[in-house]
mmCIF file of C-alpha atoms in Angstrom:
data_model
loop_
_atom_site.group_PDB
_atom_site.id
_atom_site.type_symbol
_atom_site.label_atom_id
_atom_site.label_comp_id
_atom_site.label_asym_id
_atom_site.label_seq_id
_atom_site.Cartn_x
_atom_site.Cartn_y
_atom_site.Cartn_z
ATOM 1 C CA MET A 1 -2.886 61.560 181.424
ATOM 2 C CA ASN A 2 -0.851 64.692 182.171
ATOM 3 C CA VAL A 3 -2.190 67.331 179.771
ATOM 4 C CA THR A 4 -2.529 70.980 180.731
ATOM 5 C CA LEU A 5 -3.411 74.137 178.818
ATOM 6 C CA SER A 6 -1.067 74.534 175.841
ATOM 7 C CA ALA A 7 2.043 76.464 176.915
ATOM 8 C CA THR A 8 1.800 78.809 173.947
ATOM 9 C CA LEU A 9 -1.847 79.662 174.617
ATOM 10 C CA ALA A 10 -1.234 80.024 178.351
ATOM 11 C CA ALA A 11 1.707 82.372 177.753
ATOM 12 C CA ASN A 12 -0.314 84.441 175.305
ATOM 13 C CA GLU A 13 -3.149 84.861 177.800
ATOM 14 C CA ASP A 14 -0.726 85.803 180.582
ATOM 15 C CA ILE A 15 1.022 88.433 178.455
ATOM 16 C CA GLU A 16 -2.247 89.929 177.242
ATOM 17 C CA ARG A 17 -3.427 90.133 180.851
ATOM 18 C CA ARG A 18 -0.228 91.964 181.813
ATOM 19 C CA ARG A 19 -0.614 94.382 178.918
ATOM 20 C CA ARG A 20 -4.192 95.187 179.891
ATOM 21 C CA ALA A 21 -2.879 95.959 183.372
ATOM 22 C CA GLY A 22 -0.512 98.511 181.870
ATOM 23 C CA GLU A 23 2.737 96.522 181.813
ATOM 24 C CA ARG A 24 5.175 97.050 178.947
ATOM 25 C CA VAL A 25 5.753 93.577 177.531
ATOM 26 C CA LEU A 26 7.539 92.590 174.338
ATOM 27 C CA HIS A 27 5.508 89.612 173.111
ATOM 28 C CA LEU A 28 7.869 86.953 171.761
ATOM 29 C CA ALA A 29 5.977 83.929 173.098
ATOM 30 C CA PHE A 30 3.182 83.250 170.602
ATOM 31 C CA GLY A 31 3.598 81.803 167.108
ATOM 32 C CA GLU A 32 0.808 83.626 165.331
ATOM 33 C CA ALA A 33 1.633 84.855 161.834
ATOM 34 C CA GLY A 34 0.780 88.443 162.836
ATOM 35 C CA LEU A 35 -0.578 89.667 159.485
ATOM 36 C CA PRO A 36 -4.012 90.637 158.099
ATOM 37 C CA VAL A 37 -6.133 88.386 155.880
ATOM 38 C CA HIS A 38 -5.789 89.042 152.169
ATOM 39 C CA PRO A 39 -8.941 90.807 150.841
ATOM 40 C CA ALA A 40 -9.432 88.185 148.113
ATOM 41 C CA LEU A 41 -9.758 85.474 150.749
ATOM 42 C CA ARG A 42 -12.216 87.522 152.798
ATOM 43 C CA GLU A 43 -14.337 88.050 149.697
ATOM 44 C CA ARG A 44 -14.519 84.341 149.015
ATOM 45 C CA LEU A 45 -15.351 83.554 152.627
ATOM 46 C CA VAL A 46 -18.250 86.008 152.538
ATOM 47 C CA ALA A 47 -19.458 84.668 149.197
ATOM 48 C CA ALA A 48 -19.478 81.128 150.610
ATOM 49 C CA SER A 49 -21.113 82.061 153.923
ATOM 50 C CA GLY A 50 -24.400 80.502 152.857
ATOM 51 C CA HIS A 51 -22.784 77.061 152.662
ATOM 52 C CA ASN A 52 -23.977 75.746 155.993
ATOM 53 C CA GLY A 53 -24.129 72.024 155.342
ATOM 54 C CA TYR A 54 -21.688 69.566 156.879
ATOM 55 C CA GLY A 55 -20.201 68.351 153.607
ATOM 56 C CA PRO A 56 -17.955 65.296 153.094
ATOM 57 C CA VAL A 57 -15.807 64.181 156.020
ATOM 58 C CA ALA A 58 -12.710 64.244 153.775
ATOM 59 C CA GLY A 59 -13.443 67.817 152.760
ATOM 60 C CA ALA A 60 -14.948 69.485 149.709
ATOM 61 C CA ALA A 61 -13.848 68.095 146.352
ATOM 62 C CA GLU A 62 -12.704 71.564 145.242
ATOM 63 C CA LEU A 63 -10.359 71.880 148.206
ATOM 64 C CA ARG A 64 -8.947 68.373 147.879
ATOM 65 C CA GLU A 65 -8.280 68.932 144.166
ATOM 66 C CA ALA A 66 -6.666 72.307 144.849
ATOM 67 C CA ALA A 67 -4.444 70.839 147.582
ATOM 68 C CA ALA A 68 -3.446 67.987 145.244
ATOM 69 C CA GLY A 69 -2.438 70.590 142.667
ATOM 70 C CA TYR A 70 -0.408 72.455 145.296
ATOM 71 C CA TRP A 71 1.671 69.327 146.011
ATOM 72 C CA HIS A 72 1.913 68.401 142.331
ATOM 73 C CA ARG A 73 3.540 71.770 141.602
ATOM 74 C CA ARG A 74 6.125 70.888 144.273
ATOM 75 C CA GLY A 75 7.086 67.641 142.604
ATOM 76 C CA LEU A 76 4.699 65.360 144.493
ATOM 77 C CA PRO A 77 1.928 64.033 142.206
ATOM 78 C CA THR A 78 -1.105 63.604 144.459
ATOM 79 C CA ASP A 79 -4.429 61.807 144.113
ATOM 80 C CA PRO A 80 -7.208 64.098 145.436
ATOM 81 C CA ASP A 81 -8.843 60.978 146.885
ATOM 82 C CA LEU A 82 -5.814 60.657 149.199
ATOM 83 C CA VAL A 83 -6.205 64.196 150.550
ATOM 84 C CA VAL A 84 -8.070 64.732 153.816
ATOM 85 C CA CYS A 85 -9.025 68.177 155.106
ATOM 86 C CA GLY A 86 -9.601 69.128 158.723
ATOM 87 C CA PRO A 87 -10.126 72.099 161.054
ATOM 88 C CA GLY A 88 -6.429 72.964 161.162
ATOM 89 C CA SER A 89 -3.364 70.777 160.723
ATOM 90 C CA LYS A 90 -3.249 70.407 164.514
ATOM 91 C CA SER A 91 -6.493 68.406 164.431
ATOM 92 C CA LEU A 92 -5.191 66.312 161.552
ATOM 93 C CA LEU A 93 -2.010 65.500 163.492
ATOM 94 C CA TYR A 94 -4.102 64.336 166.431
ATOM 95 C CA GLY A 95 -6.264 62.228 164.146
ATOM 96 C CA LEU A 96 -3.199 60.670 162.539
ATOM 97 C CA LEU A 97 -1.746 59.643 165.896
ATOM 98 C CA LEU A 98 -5.029 57.899 166.639
ATOM 99 C CA ALA A 99 -5.256 56.323 163.180
ATOM 100 C CA ILE A 100 -1.677 55.017 163.171
ATOM 101 C CA GLY A 101 -1.573 54.008 166.824
ATOM 102 C CA GLY A 102 1.430 52.965 168.868
ATOM 103 C CA ASP A 103 4.234 55.133 170.241
ATOM 104 C CA VAL A 104 5.807 57.960 168.260
ATOM 105 C CA VAL A 105 9.369 59.258 167.882
ATOM 106 C CA LEU A 106 9.671 63.032 168.277
ATOM 107 C CA PRO A 107 12.594 65.383 167.738
ATOM 108 C CA MET A 108 13.911 67.111 170.844
ATOM 109 C CA PRO A 109 13.043 69.935 171.082
ATOM 110 C CA SER A 110 9.723 69.893 169.234
ATOM 111 C CA TRP A 111 6.446 71.820 169.110
ATOM 112 C CA VAL A 112 4.637 71.673 172.437
ATOM 113 C CA SER A 113 1.499 69.931 171.125
ATOM 114 C CA TYR A 114 3.211 66.838 169.705
ATOM 115 C CA ALA A 115 3.995 65.221 173.061
ATOM 116 C CA ALA A 116 0.724 66.456 174.573
ATOM 117 C CA GLN A 117 -1.299 64.895 171.750
ATOM 118 C CA ALA A 118 0.611 61.635 172.099
ATOM 119 C CA ASP A 119 -0.333 61.602 175.780
ATOM 120 C CA LEU A 120 -3.978 62.237 174.892
ATOM 121 C CA VAL A 121 -4.105 59.205 172.590
ATOM 122 C CA GLY A 122 -2.377 56.991 175.153
ATOM 123 C CA ALA A 123 0.978 56.873 173.383
ATOM 124 C CA ARG A 124 4.405 57.490 174.901
ATOM 125 C CA PRO A 125 6.696 59.736 172.867
ATOM 126 C CA LEU A 126 10.329 58.821 172.382
ATOM 127 C CA LEU A 127 12.322 62.062 172.388
ATOM 128 C CA VAL A 128 15.456 61.954 170.237
ATOM 129 C CA PRO A 129 17.762 65.002 169.930
ATOM 130 C CA ALA A 130 17.992 66.730 166.567
ATOM 131 C CA PRO A 131 21.388 67.040 164.881
ATOM 132 C CA PRO A 132 23.118 70.386 165.577
ATOM 133 C CA GLY A 133 21.569 73.139 163.466
ATOM 134 C CA GLU A 134 18.930 70.803 161.997
ATOM 135 C CA GLY A 135 15.953 71.143 164.303
ATOM 136 C CA GLY A 136 12.698 69.384 163.585
ATOM 137 C CA VAL A 137 14.240 66.047 162.613
ATOM 138 C CA PRO A 138 15.596 63.563 165.190
ATOM 139 C CA ASP A 139 19.132 62.314 164.623
ATOM 140 C CA PRO A 140 18.701 59.295 162.299
ATOM 141 C CA GLU A 141 21.289 57.038 163.928
ATOM 142 C CA GLN A 142 19.897 57.727 167.391
ATOM 143 C CA VAL A 143 16.409 56.976 166.073
ATOM 144 C CA ALA A 144 17.524 53.500 165.045
ATOM 145 C CA SER A 145 19.071 52.625 168.401
ATOM 146 C CA THR A 146 16.246 54.236 170.385
ATOM 147 C CA VAL A 147 13.476 52.413 168.509
ATOM 148 C CA LEU A 148 15.248 49.057 168.647
ATOM 149 C CA HIS A 149 15.807 49.436 172.386
ATOM 150 C CA ALA A 150 12.192 50.486 173.001
ATOM 151 C CA ARG A 151 10.883 47.531 171.006
ATOM 152 C CA SER A 152 13.144 45.186 172.949
ATOM 153 C CA GLN A 153 11.358 46.475 176.077
ATOM 154 C CA GLY A 154 7.959 45.622 174.580
ATOM 155 C CA ARG A 155 6.978 49.057 173.291
ATOM 156 C CA ASP A 156 4.991 49.293 170.065
ATOM 157 C CA VAL A 157 6.702 52.131 168.142
ATOM 158 C CA ARG A 158 4.948 52.848 164.861
ATOM 159 C CA SER A 159 5.674 56.386 163.694
ATOM 160 C CA ILE A 160 8.032 59.336 163.621
ATOM 161 C CA LEU A 161 7.028 62.995 163.397
ATOM 162 C CA LEU A 162 9.110 65.721 161.720
ATOM 163 C CA THR A 163 8.786 69.506 161.270
ATOM 164 C CA LEU A 164 10.199 71.118 158.123
ATOM 165 C CA PRO A 165 11.148 73.980 158.639
ATOM 166 C CA ASP A 166 11.206 73.694 162.395
ATOM 167 C CA ASN A 167 9.256 75.142 165.270
ATOM 168 C CA PRO A 168 10.895 75.979 167.744
ATOM 169 C CA THR A 169 14.333 76.515 166.170
ATOM 170 C CA GLY A 170 13.563 78.064 162.764
ATOM 171 C CA THR A 171 16.165 75.776 161.165
ATOM 172 C CA LEU A 172 15.782 73.248 158.345
ATOM 173 C CA ALA A 173 17.116 69.703 158.159
ATOM 174 C CA SER A 174 19.413 68.895 155.244
ATOM 175 C CA ALA A 175 18.497 66.591 152.379
ATOM 176 C CA ALA A 176 21.128 64.113 153.577
ATOM 177 C CA THR A 177 19.596 63.936 157.062
ATOM 178 C CA VAL A 178 16.039 63.563 155.784
ATOM 179 C CA SER A 179 17.099 60.937 153.254
ATOM 180 C CA ARG A 180 18.897 58.903 155.921
ATOM 181 C CA LEU A 181 15.909 59.163 158.256
ATOM 182 C CA ALA A 182 13.605 57.954 155.487
ATOM 183 C CA GLU A 183 15.915 54.968 154.936
ATOM 184 C CA ILE A 184 15.904 54.090 158.628
ATOM 185 C CA SER A 185 12.132 54.504 158.805
ATOM 186 C CA ARG A 186 11.757 52.030 155.975
ATOM 187 C CA ASP A 187 14.113 49.567 157.681
ATOM 188 C CA LEU A 188 12.181 49.878 160.959
ATOM 189 C CA ASP A 189 8.738 49.983 159.286
ATOM 190 C CA LEU A 190 7.885 53.392 160.754
ATOM 191 C CA MET A 191 5.260 55.706 159.305
ATOM 192 C CA ILE A 192 6.584 59.243 158.811
ATOM 193 C CA ILE A 193 4.389 62.242 159.595
ATOM 194 C CA SER A 194 5.900 65.375 158.060
ATOM 195 C CA ASP A 195 4.496 68.634 159.439
ATOM 196 C CA GLU A 196 5.220 71.123 156.634
ATOM 197 C CA ILE A 197 3.088 74.035 157.833
ATOM 198 C CA TYR A 198 6.060 76.433 157.393
ATOM 199 C CA ARG A 199 7.278 75.131 154.016
ATOM 200 C CA ASP A 200 6.164 78.196 152.072
ATOM 201 C CA LEU A 201 7.872 80.527 154.554
ATOM 202 C CA LEU A 202 11.465 79.592 153.725
ATOM 203 C CA HIS A 203 13.147 82.983 153.748
ATOM 204 C CA ASP A 204 15.025 82.254 150.533
ATOM 205 C CA PRO A 205 12.760 80.418 148.081
ATOM 206 C CA ALA A 206 15.888 79.008 146.422
ATOM 207 C CA THR A 207 16.722 77.039 149.598
ATOM 208 C CA ARG A 208 16.681 73.294 148.970
ATOM 209 C CA PHE A 209 13.629 71.784 150.662
ATOM 210 C CA ALA A 210 13.853 68.021 151.102
ATOM 211 C CA GLY A 211 10.784 66.367 152.581
ATOM 212 C CA PRO A 212 10.563 62.661 153.433
ATOM 213 C CA ALA A 213 7.915 62.086 150.749
ATOM 214 C CA GLU A 214 10.718 62.642 148.230
ATOM 215 C CA PHE A 215 12.612 59.632 149.612
ATOM 216 C CA ALA A 216 9.920 57.379 151.120
ATOM 217 C CA PRO A 217 6.593 58.282 149.473
ATOM 218 C CA GLU A 218 4.993 54.946 150.384
ATOM 219 C CA ARG A 219 5.128 55.704 154.141
ATOM 220 C CA THR A 220 5.012 59.506 154.396
ATOM 221 C CA VAL A 221 2.038 61.603 155.446
ATOM 222 C CA ILE A 222 2.310 65.362 154.887
ATOM 223 C CA THR A 223 0.261 67.834 156.904
ATOM 224 C CA SER A 224 -0.042 71.502 156.091
ATOM 225 C CA GLY A 225 -2.429 74.435 156.293
ATOM 226 C CA LEU A 226 -2.822 78.164 155.789
ATOM 227 C CA SER A 227 -2.410 79.418 159.355
ATOM 228 C CA LYS A 228 1.228 80.448 158.821
ATOM 229 C CA SER A 229 1.730 81.209 155.126
ATOM 230 C CA LEU A 230 -1.492 83.244 154.850
ATOM 231 C CA ALA A 231 -2.066 84.090 158.535
ATOM 232 C CA LEU A 232 -5.386 82.202 158.718
ATOM 233 C CA GLY A 233 -4.881 80.612 162.145
ATOM 234 C CA GLY A 234 -8.338 81.576 163.362
ATOM 235 C CA TRP A 235 -10.020 80.126 160.285
ATOM 236 C CA ARG A 236 -8.885 76.588 161.272
ATOM 237 C CA ILE A 237 -8.208 74.784 158.019
ATOM 238 C CA GLY A 238 -5.605 72.112 157.297
ATOM 239 C CA VAL A 239 -4.873 69.444 154.692
ATOM 240 C CA ALA A 240 -3.135 66.067 154.815
ATOM 241 C CA ARG A 241 -1.619 64.063 151.959
ATOM 242 C CA LEU A 242 -1.916 60.326 152.662
ATOM 243 C CA PRO A 243 0.262 57.601 151.087
ATOM 244 C CA PHE A 244 -2.403 54.887 150.849
ATOM 245 C CA ALA A 245 -6.142 54.329 151.145
ATOM 246 C CA VAL A 246 -6.164 52.202 154.311
ATOM 247 C CA LEU A 247 -4.630 55.014 156.369
ATOM 248 C CA ARG A 248 -6.983 57.524 154.743
ATOM 249 C CA ASP A 249 -9.964 55.419 155.742
ATOM 250 C CA ARG A 250 -8.718 55.167 159.331
ATOM 251 C CA LEU A 251 -8.205 58.926 159.496
ATOM 252 C CA LEU A 252 -11.680 59.537 158.070
ATOM 253 C CA ALA A 253 -13.182 57.244 160.701
ATOM 254 C CA VAL A 254 -11.480 59.302 163.420
ATOM 255 C CA ALA A 255 -12.516 62.569 161.772
ATOM 256 C CA SER A 256 -16.135 61.473 161.499
ATOM 257 C CA GLU A 257 -16.330 61.113 165.266
ATOM 258 C CA ILE A 258 -14.363 64.260 166.220
ATOM 259 C CA TRP A 259 -14.929 67.134 163.775
ATOM 260 C CA SER A 260 -17.341 65.666 161.138
ATOM 261 C CA SER A 261 -16.089 68.098 158.479
ATOM 262 C CA PRO A 262 -14.259 71.418 158.241
ATOM 263 C CA ALA A 263 -16.322 74.612 158.033
ATOM 264 C CA SER A 264 -17.712 74.820 154.499
ATOM 265 C CA PRO A 265 -17.184 78.554 153.865
ATOM 266 C CA VAL A 266 -13.556 78.329 154.994
ATOM 267 C CA GLN A 267 -13.014 75.372 152.679
ATOM 268 C CA GLN A 268 -14.175 77.422 149.701
ATOM 269 C CA ALA A 269 -11.739 80.241 150.506
ATOM 270 C CA ALA A 270 -8.936 77.725 151.122
ATOM 271 C CA ALA A 271 -9.609 76.016 147.780
ATOM 272 C CA TYR A 272 -9.029 79.353 146.076
ATOM 273 C CA ALA A 273 -5.810 79.901 148.050
ATOM 274 C CA TYR A 274 -4.433 76.463 147.151
ATOM 275 C CA THR A 275 -4.833 77.166 143.427
ATOM 276 C CA GLU A 276 -2.137 79.799 144.101
ATOM 277 C CA PRO A 277 -3.419 82.755 142.088
ATOM 278 C CA ALA A 278 -1.011 85.656 141.523
ATOM 279 C CA GLU A 279 -2.248 87.762 144.449
ATOM 280 C CA VAL A 280 -1.837 84.869 146.893
ATOM 281 C CA ILE A 281 1.683 84.136 145.660
ATOM 282 C CA GLU A 282 2.538 87.825 146.033
ATOM 283 C CA ARG A 283 1.182 87.917 149.608
ATOM 284 C CA ILE A 284 3.209 84.856 150.616
ATOM 285 C CA ASP A 285 6.341 86.321 149.024
ATOM 286 C CA LEU A 286 5.889 89.557 150.978
ATOM 287 C CA SER A 287 5.246 87.592 154.161
ATOM 288 C CA ARG A 288 8.360 85.444 153.819
ATOM 289 C CA ARG A 289 10.424 88.573 153.159
ATOM 290 C CA LEU A 290 9.060 90.299 156.263
ATOM 291 C CA HIS A 291 9.432 87.241 158.497
ATOM 292 C CA GLY A 292 13.009 86.754 157.340
ATOM 293 C CA ALA A 293 14.041 90.378 157.798
ATOM 294 C CA VAL A 294 12.651 90.683 161.322
ATOM 295 C CA VAL A 295 13.746 87.291 162.639
ATOM 296 C CA ARG A 296 17.291 87.912 161.367
ATOM 297 C CA ALA A 297 17.339 91.316 163.043
ATOM 298 C CA VAL A 298 16.178 89.789 166.327
ATOM 299 C CA ARG A 299 18.859 87.112 166.044
ATOM 300 C CA GLU A 300 21.479 89.825 165.572
ATOM 301 C CA ARG A 301 20.435 91.440 168.872
ATOM 302 C CA PHE A 302 20.951 88.112 170.636
ATOM 303 C CA VAL A 303 24.327 87.590 168.976
ATOM 304 C CA GLN A 304 25.430 91.099 169.964
ATOM 305 C CA ALA A 305 24.557 90.225 173.560
ATOM 306 C CA GLY A 306 26.743 87.137 173.431
ATOM 307 C CA VAL A 307 23.886 84.609 173.165
ATOM 308 C CA ARG A 308 24.340 81.659 170.838
ATOM 309 C CA VAL A 309 21.496 81.085 168.363
ATOM 310 C CA ASP A 310 21.388 79.175 165.073
ATOM 311 C CA ALA A 311 20.609 81.184 161.960
ATOM 312 C CA PRO A 312 16.930 80.793 160.977
ATOM 313 C CA LEU A 313 16.035 79.587 157.490
ATOM 314 C CA GLY A 314 12.236 79.632 157.633
ATOM 315 C CA GLY A 315 9.245 80.835 159.632
ATOM 316 C CA PHE A 316 9.594 83.295 162.491
ATOM 317 C CA TYR A 317 11.295 81.455 165.353
ATOM 318 C CA LEU A 318 14.643 81.409 167.126
ATOM 319 C CA TYR A 319 15.944 79.111 169.848
ATOM 320 C CA PRO A 320 18.689 81.021 171.699
ATOM 321 C CA ASP A 321 20.995 79.278 174.165
ATOM 322 C CA PHE A 322 21.857 81.278 177.312
ATOM 323 C CA THR A 323 24.432 78.845 178.676
ATOM 324 C CA GLY A 324 26.623 80.697 181.183
ATOM 325 C CA HIS A 325 23.844 82.923 182.500
ATOM 326 C CA ALA A 326 22.824 82.923 186.141
ATOM 327 C CA PHE A 327 19.817 80.629 186.091
ATOM 328 C CA ALA A 328 19.177 77.052 187.128
ATOM 329 C CA THR A 329 16.462 76.251 184.566
ATOM 330 C CA SER A 330 14.927 77.548 181.348
ATOM 331 C CA ALA A 331 11.711 78.208 183.287
ATOM 332 C CA GLU A 332 13.586 80.478 185.692
ATOM 333 C CA LEU A 333 15.247 82.278 182.786
ATOM 334 C CA ALA A 334 11.928 82.848 181.006
ATOM 335 C CA ALA A 335 10.351 84.117 184.243
ATOM 336 C CA ALA A 336 13.181 86.595 184.760
ATOM 337 C CA LEU A 337 12.910 87.891 181.212
ATOM 338 C CA LEU A 338 9.193 88.492 181.675
ATOM 339 C CA ASP A 339 9.026 89.717 185.265
ATOM 340 C CA GLU A 340 12.208 91.796 185.360
ATOM 341 C CA HIS A 341 12.713 92.870 181.745
ATOM 342 C CA GLY A 342 9.266 92.776 180.110
ATOM 343 C CA VAL A 343 10.112 90.177 177.448
ATOM 344 C CA GLY A 344 7.831 87.165 177.005
ATOM 345 C CA VAL A 345 9.375 83.936 175.675
ATOM 346 C CA LEU A 346 8.712 80.223 176.181
ATOM 347 C CA PRO A 347 11.142 78.064 178.195
ATOM 348 C CA GLY A 348 12.761 75.167 176.381
ATOM 349 C CA HIS A 349 11.435 72.524 178.754
ATOM 350 C CA VAL A 350 7.904 72.907 177.357
ATOM 351 C CA PHE A 351 9.322 71.723 174.007
ATOM 352 C CA GLY A 352 10.663 68.562 175.623
ATOM 353 C CA ASP A 353 14.158 69.982 176.097
ATOM 354 C CA ASP A 354 16.263 69.432 179.208
ATOM 355 C CA GLY A 355 14.870 71.834 181.816
ATOM 356 C CA LYS A 356 18.387 72.662 183.005
ATOM 357 C CA ALA A 357 19.480 73.731 179.539
ATOM 358 C CA LEU A 358 19.067 77.508 179.302
ATOM 359 C CA ARG A 359 17.257 77.594 175.992
ATOM 360 C CA VAL A 360 14.045 79.463 175.145
ATOM 361 C CA ARG A 361 11.879 79.864 172.092
ATOM 362 C CA VAL A 362 11.471 83.300 170.599
ATOM 363 C CA ALA A 363 8.639 84.074 168.143
ATOM 364 C CA THR A 364 9.069 87.346 166.248
ATOM 365 C CA SER A 365 5.817 87.558 164.277
ATOM 366 C CA LEU A 366 3.903 89.780 166.701
ATOM 367 C CA LEU A 367 6.439 92.606 166.297
ATOM 368 C CA TYR A 368 4.838 93.831 163.066
ATOM 369 C CA GLY A 369 2.306 96.041 164.836
ATOM 370 C CA GLU A 370 -0.871 95.898 166.868
ATOM 371 C CA THR A 371 -3.181 97.371 164.228
ATOM 372 C CA THR A 372 -4.055 96.308 160.693
ATOM 373 C CA GLU A 373 -2.577 99.536 159.361
ATOM 374 C CA ARG A 374 0.787 98.943 161.019
ATOM 375 C CA ARG A 375 0.920 95.310 159.952
ATOM 376 C CA LEU A 376 0.221 96.214 156.342
ATOM 377 C CA ALA A 377 2.865 98.930 156.530
ATOM 378 C CA ALA A 378 5.354 96.345 157.780
ATOM 379 C CA LEU A 379 4.341 93.901 155.057
ATOM 380 C CA ASN A 380 4.880 96.440 152.289
ATOM 381 C CA ALA A 381 7.879 98.310 153.687
ATOM 382 C CA SER A 382 11.106 98.146 151.713
ATOM 383 C CA ASP A 383 12.890 98.028 155.086
ATOM 384 C CA PRO A 384 10.523 97.074 157.929
ATOM 385 C CA LEU A 385 13.331 97.538 160.476
ATOM 386 C CA GLU A 386 13.102 101.291 159.955
ATOM 387 C CA LEU A 387 9.475 101.416 161.111
ATOM 388 C CA PRO A 388 9.450 103.065 164.545
ATOM 389 C CA TRP A 389 7.397 100.402 166.325
ATOM 390 C CA ILE A 390 9.622 97.577 165.063
ATOM 391 C CA SER A 391 12.779 99.557 165.827
ATOM 392 C CA ALA A 392 11.493 100.258 169.346
ATOM 393 C CA SER A 393 10.819 96.559 169.916
ATOM 394 C CA LEU A 394 14.349 95.657 168.851
ATOM 395 C CA ASP A 395 15.745 98.282 171.236
ATOM 396 C CA HIS A 396 13.551 96.914 174.055
ATOM 397 C CA LEU A 397 15.024 93.477 173.436
ATOM 398 C CA SER A 398 18.586 94.811 173.489
ATOM 399 C CA GLU A 399 17.923 96.619 176.766
ATOM 400 C CA ALA A 400 16.548 93.414 178.288
ATOM 401 C CA LEU A 401 19.537 91.359 177.156
ATOM 402 C CA THR A 402 21.918 93.989 178.518
ATOM 403 C CA GLY A 403 20.104 93.840 181.849
ATOM 404 C CA LEU A 404 20.250 90.058 181.824
ATOM 405 C CA ASN A 405 24.001 90.139 181.196
ATOM 406 C CA ARG A 406 24.463 92.267 184.302
ATOM 407 C CA MET A 407 23.028 89.348 186.266
ATOM 408 C CA ARG A 408 25.732 86.887 185.148
ATOM 409 C CA PRO A 409 27.295 85.298 188.227
ATOM 410 C CA ALA A 410 30.900 85.229 189.249
ATOM 411 C CA PRO A 411 32.530 81.867 188.495
ATOM 412 C CA GLY A 412 31.149 79.131 190.719
ATOM 413 C CA ARG A 413 28.064 81.085 191.765
ATOM 414 C CA HIS A 414 24.565 80.315 190.483
ATOM 415 C CA ARG A 415 21.150 81.844 190.808
ATOM 416 C CA HIS A 416 18.318 79.603 192.015
ATOM 417 C CA SER A 417 14.632 80.148 192.505
ATOM 418 C CA GLY A 418 12.520 78.510 195.155
ATOM 419 C CA VAL A 419 10.552 76.355 192.700
ATOM 420 C CA VAL A 420 12.020 74.590 189.712
ATOM 421 C CA PRO A 421 9.406 73.120 187.318
ATOM 422 C CA ALA A 422 10.135 69.594 186.149
ATOM 423 C CA PRO A 423 10.953 69.258 182.440
ATOM 424 C CA VAL A 424 8.446 67.597 180.137
ATOM 425 C CA THR A 425 9.557 64.045 179.347
ATOM 426 C CA GLY A 426 8.288 61.116 177.367
#
C-alpha cells in the first residue's frame, strides 16, 4: 500500500501555513467551492439538530426520495430503494470500489483520490488517456485494448470510473464518446461508476450533458453530492444511484461497517436541497455563473501568456500545459510557481499524468474572497471581475506567468532540480 496524505489537502495546508507566515500566495490548489451556505439550508440544519439517532444505513427515507426526484427530473426515473446516502460522495466511491471488487479503469489524468482509493482496497488502477479536450472519460477504443490485455495477463478488471464534468480539466466528454464507452463497457461486462458531482455546475445550462446511465442504465452507478453545487463540502453528504439491488446490498454491507449512516441533521437539510426549491435553484444558478466567469478569465490570462489550456465547460478547474517551459517535471514547475511567484497549483503527476509532462491543475474557486461578505458580493455581482480582490488576483497570476516566461531556456537548454518526484502510476 502506497497511500499518503491527499495531495489537495496537503497543498491546502502548506499554502495556509505560508499565508500565516506572511507570504503572499495566490491559492489555486484546492477545489473547495468557495461560497457561503445558503441561509435556508442553515435553518433546516439547526431545526434538525435534535436528530441524534443513527438512522438507516441507506439514509433517511426523505433524502432518498428527494434524490430520486432529482434524478427523475433529469430524465432518469429512480427507485428510492436503489438510492444510498453516505458522508460525502468520496466515501460512497470508496464503498463502491469495495462492493464491486477487482481492478478499475481510470481516465488519465483523473482526480487524485481515485487511484489512492483503488490502492486502499487492494485494486490496481488501469490508467487510460482521455480523448483530447474530453477529460474525465478514458478513450473508449484504448479501454477495450487495455482491458483485454490486462485480462489476458490474469487481472480481474471489473469497473470503469468517469467524471462528468471533469476534475482536473474542467472539460466535458461528448455524447458520442460516452455512448461508445457505454457500448464497450457492456461488451466487456464492466460496471460504470459515473462521478457527477459537478453536473449542476455546467457554465451554460443548455450544454448537452450525456451520462452513461442514459446509454447503459443496467450497469451504471451515479454518485453525486452537494459539496460543489451548494458549497457544503464540510457537511459531508453524498448520494448514489444504484442500477440493481444486489450491488445496493453489497454497498450497504460496506457502509454498515465503515460509516453506519450519514449525520441525521445534515440529511434533513440535504433532503430539502434535493427537492430543488426556488431559492436553491437560484443559488446554484448564481454559483455556476460566478464559477464560469472567473474560470474563463483565469484561462484568458494563461492564453495571453502563451500557455495552452482547453476551454472549461463546467466547475472551476483548468489544466494548463506549459510545454516549452524550462522545467523537467510538473512537480518542479509547481514548486517554482509557489516558491518564486507565489502561486499555488497542483502538479499533473498527482492526477496520474506523466510526471515529465508540464501540466498542472488550477482551481479558481478560492478567488471569490476570504470573508463571507466578499464571497456574497462576488456571487451577486453583475461582473465579478470588476471586484478589486478578484481583479488583483488575476493581475497576480499574470505577473507570475510573465516571470515564468522570462525563465524559458534557450533552445537545447533545460532547467533541472536536484530531486525529481516519481509520477503516480497504476
